[in-house]
Amino acid sequence: MSGFVEKPEPIQVPGLVHLHTGKVRELYQNEAGDLVMVASDRMSAYDWVLPTEIPDKGRILTQLSLWWFDQLRDLAPHHVLSTELPVGAPADWAGRTLVCKSLKMLPVECVARGYLTGSGLVEYNASRTVCGLALPEGLVDGSELPGPIFTPATKAEVGEHDENVSYEEVARQVGAETASQLRQLTLAVYSRARDIARDRGIILADTKFEFGFDGDTLVLADEVLTPDSSRFWPADQWQPGRTQPSYDKQFVRNWLTSSESGWDRTSEQPPPPLPQQVVEATRAKYAEAYERLTGTSWS
């Protein structure tokens, strides 16, 4: 069992129709047919949406995505139309709301990996492959790959886990031409972002993108290159063969699997609330990632 520990009731705003409650975002549609995405401060881990929020998290994700969309605009068009607050929306939506094009979304998580870790490492240790792609012998946790690879996954519902799939399965689902476009664009965007992050002392180990069609044009959608969708490692602490320090929710994962939390992730019991020190440390890491990447302070 997994999902929401406490599923929130969506805020009702005149002129907006609520469409979906995701792990982090609430999705609405306005009267013009555009999508309105509101990033909450919710935190998810191990397929649970936790009962404790991380202050500022939704705004950091939104503002960092906007910064990245601007860095990538010559490679891939994005879905953002406006950051203006809809009339009648609560003041707390400021800085965490995007008005976006309504796209025909593709049912694929477009994952790019430049380093071996996570589910890729598990598969590699079993078969020397990731998503069916053969890799050299001798790689360990944190190893840099010979070149970035496209390792797609299925999109999971809240409470379910994304599953890695082969490129051939993506081609079967969306067609060979679209699959080829997705792979090419995913690797191009990852490579650009990897180089930008590297110049700022950060390793972009892996990341995932979502794309949709606007007519015949593939458009980059949802969030992009945030600590929620990417693994960012401090370059000066990179050491293959161990778990890397990171700018993401690792503080949360570490506490949840510690004896201090008292939680058994293999049980059907929901995870407990986070202690204040874990909340503060996680917020600080998200803010540090924003500051190091953008070169501006988070206030």
PDB file of N, CA and C in Angstrom, residues 9 23-24 39 41 50 69-70 104 120 133 155 161 180 206 218 231 251 261 265 299:
ATOM      1  N   GLU A   9      -7.555  18.303   0.176  1.00  0.00           N
ATOM      2  CA  GLU A   9      -8.701  18.748  -0.612  1.00  0.00           C
ATOM      3  C   GLU A   9      -8.253  19.904  -1.498  1.00  0.00           C
ATOM      4  N   LYS A  23       1.443  14.085  -6.888  1.00  0.00           N
ATOM      5  CA  LYS A  23       2.285  13.989  -5.696  1.00  0.00           C
ATOM      6  C   LYS A  23       2.642  15.368  -5.158  1.00  0.00           C
ATOM      7  N   VAL A  24       2.969  16.284  -6.075  1.00  0.00           N
ATOM      8  CA  VAL A  24       3.388  17.622  -5.684  1.00  0.00           C
ATOM      9  C   VAL A  24       2.458  18.690  -6.232  1.00  0.00           C
ATOM     10  N   ALA A  39       2.436  24.208  -7.815  1.00  0.00           N
ATOM     11  CA  ALA A  39       3.374  23.321  -7.123  1.00  0.00           C
ATOM     12  C   ALA A  39       3.248  23.524  -5.617  1.00  0.00           C
ATOM     13  N   ASP A  41       4.071  22.324  -1.483  1.00  0.00           N
ATOM     14  CA  ASP A  41       5.280  22.025  -0.711  1.00  0.00           C
ATOM     15  C   ASP A  41       5.307  20.563  -0.275  1.00  0.00           C
ATOM     16  N   LEU A  50       4.200  12.316   1.801  1.00  0.00           N
ATOM     17  CA  LEU A  50       4.369  12.368   3.253  1.00  0.00           C
ATOM     18  C   LEU A  50       3.411  13.372   3.897  1.00  0.00           C
ATOM     19  N   PHE A  69      14.001  26.367 -18.290  1.00  0.00           N
ATOM     20  CA  PHE A  69      13.290  26.532 -19.567  1.00  0.00           C
ATOM     21  C   PHE A  69      13.952  27.621 -20.402  1.00  0.00           C
ATOM     22  N   ASP A  70      14.397  28.687 -19.721  1.00  0.00           N
ATOM     23  CA  ASP A  70      15.051  29.782 -20.435  1.00  0.00           C
ATOM     24  C   ASP A  70      16.410  29.350 -20.990  1.00  0.00           C
ATOM     25  N   LYS A 104      -0.872  17.286 -25.806  1.00  0.00           N
ATOM     26  CA  LYS A 104      -1.164  15.845 -25.870  1.00  0.00           C
ATOM     27  C   LYS A 104       0.045  15.139 -25.287  1.00  0.00           C
ATOM     28  N   GLY A 120      19.140   2.079 -12.034  1.00  0.00           N
ATOM     29  CA  GLY A 120      20.082   1.687 -13.078  1.00  0.00           C
ATOM     30  C   GLY A 120      21.189   0.812 -12.524  1.00  0.00           C
ATOM     31  N   LEU A 133      20.325  -1.748 -22.329  1.00  0.00           N
ATOM     32  CA  LEU A 133      21.538  -1.233 -22.967  1.00  0.00           C
ATOM     33  C   LEU A 133      22.763  -1.818 -22.263  1.00  0.00           C
ATOM     34  N   LYS A 155       5.038   6.063 -16.856  1.00  0.00           N
ATOM     35  CA  LYS A 155       4.505   7.029 -15.903  1.00  0.00           C
ATOM     36  C   LYS A 155       3.598   6.295 -14.925  1.00  0.00           C
ATOM     37  N   HIS A 161       4.999   2.903  -8.631  1.00  0.00           N
ATOM     38  CA  HIS A 161       6.399   3.166  -8.931  1.00  0.00           C
ATOM     39  C   HIS A 161       6.632   3.141 -10.434  1.00  0.00           C
ATOM     40  N   SER A 180      12.172   8.015 -31.522  1.00  0.00           N
ATOM     41  CA  SER A 180      13.471   8.542 -31.944  1.00  0.00           C
ATOM     42  C   SER A 180      13.610  10.009 -31.573  1.00  0.00           C
ATOM     43  N   ASP A 206      21.557  12.213 -13.254  1.00  0.00           N
ATOM     44  CA  ASP A 206      20.466  11.763 -14.122  1.00  0.00           C
ATOM     45  C   ASP A 206      19.279  12.688 -13.922  1.00  0.00           C
ATOM     46  N   LEU A 218       7.059  18.649 -30.597  1.00  0.00           N
ATOM     47  CA  LEU A 218       7.319  18.125 -29.263  1.00  0.00           C
ATOM     48  C   LEU A 218       7.686  19.271 -28.332  1.00  0.00           C
ATOM     49  N   ARG A 231      19.045  14.009 -10.078  1.00  0.00           N
ATOM     50  CA  ARG A 231      20.062  13.810  -9.049  1.00  0.00           C
ATOM     51  C   ARG A 231      21.187  14.813  -9.290  1.00  0.00           C
ATOM     52  N   PHE A 251      18.001  13.488   2.587  1.00  0.00           N
ATOM     53  CA  PHE A 251      17.811  13.605   4.034  1.00  0.00           C
ATOM     54  C   PHE A 251      16.519  12.911   4.463  1.00  0.00           C
ATOM     55  N   SER A 261      13.177   6.683  12.846  1.00  0.00           N
ATOM     56  CA  SER A 261      11.808   6.878  12.353  1.00  0.00           C
ATOM     57  C   SER A 261      10.875   5.775  12.830  1.00  0.00           C
ATOM     58  N   ARG A 265       9.515   0.281   5.689  1.00  0.00           N
ATOM     59  CA  ARG A 265       9.009   0.623   4.360  1.00  0.00           C
ATOM     60  C   ARG A 265       8.406  -0.579   3.632  1.00  0.00           C
ATOM     61  N   SER A 299      15.395  33.838  -1.423  1.00  0.00           N
ATOM     62  CA  SER A 299      14.920  34.571  -0.248  1.00  0.00           C
ATOM     63  C   SER A 299      13.452  34.278  -0.048  1.00  0.00           C
TER      64      SER A 299
END
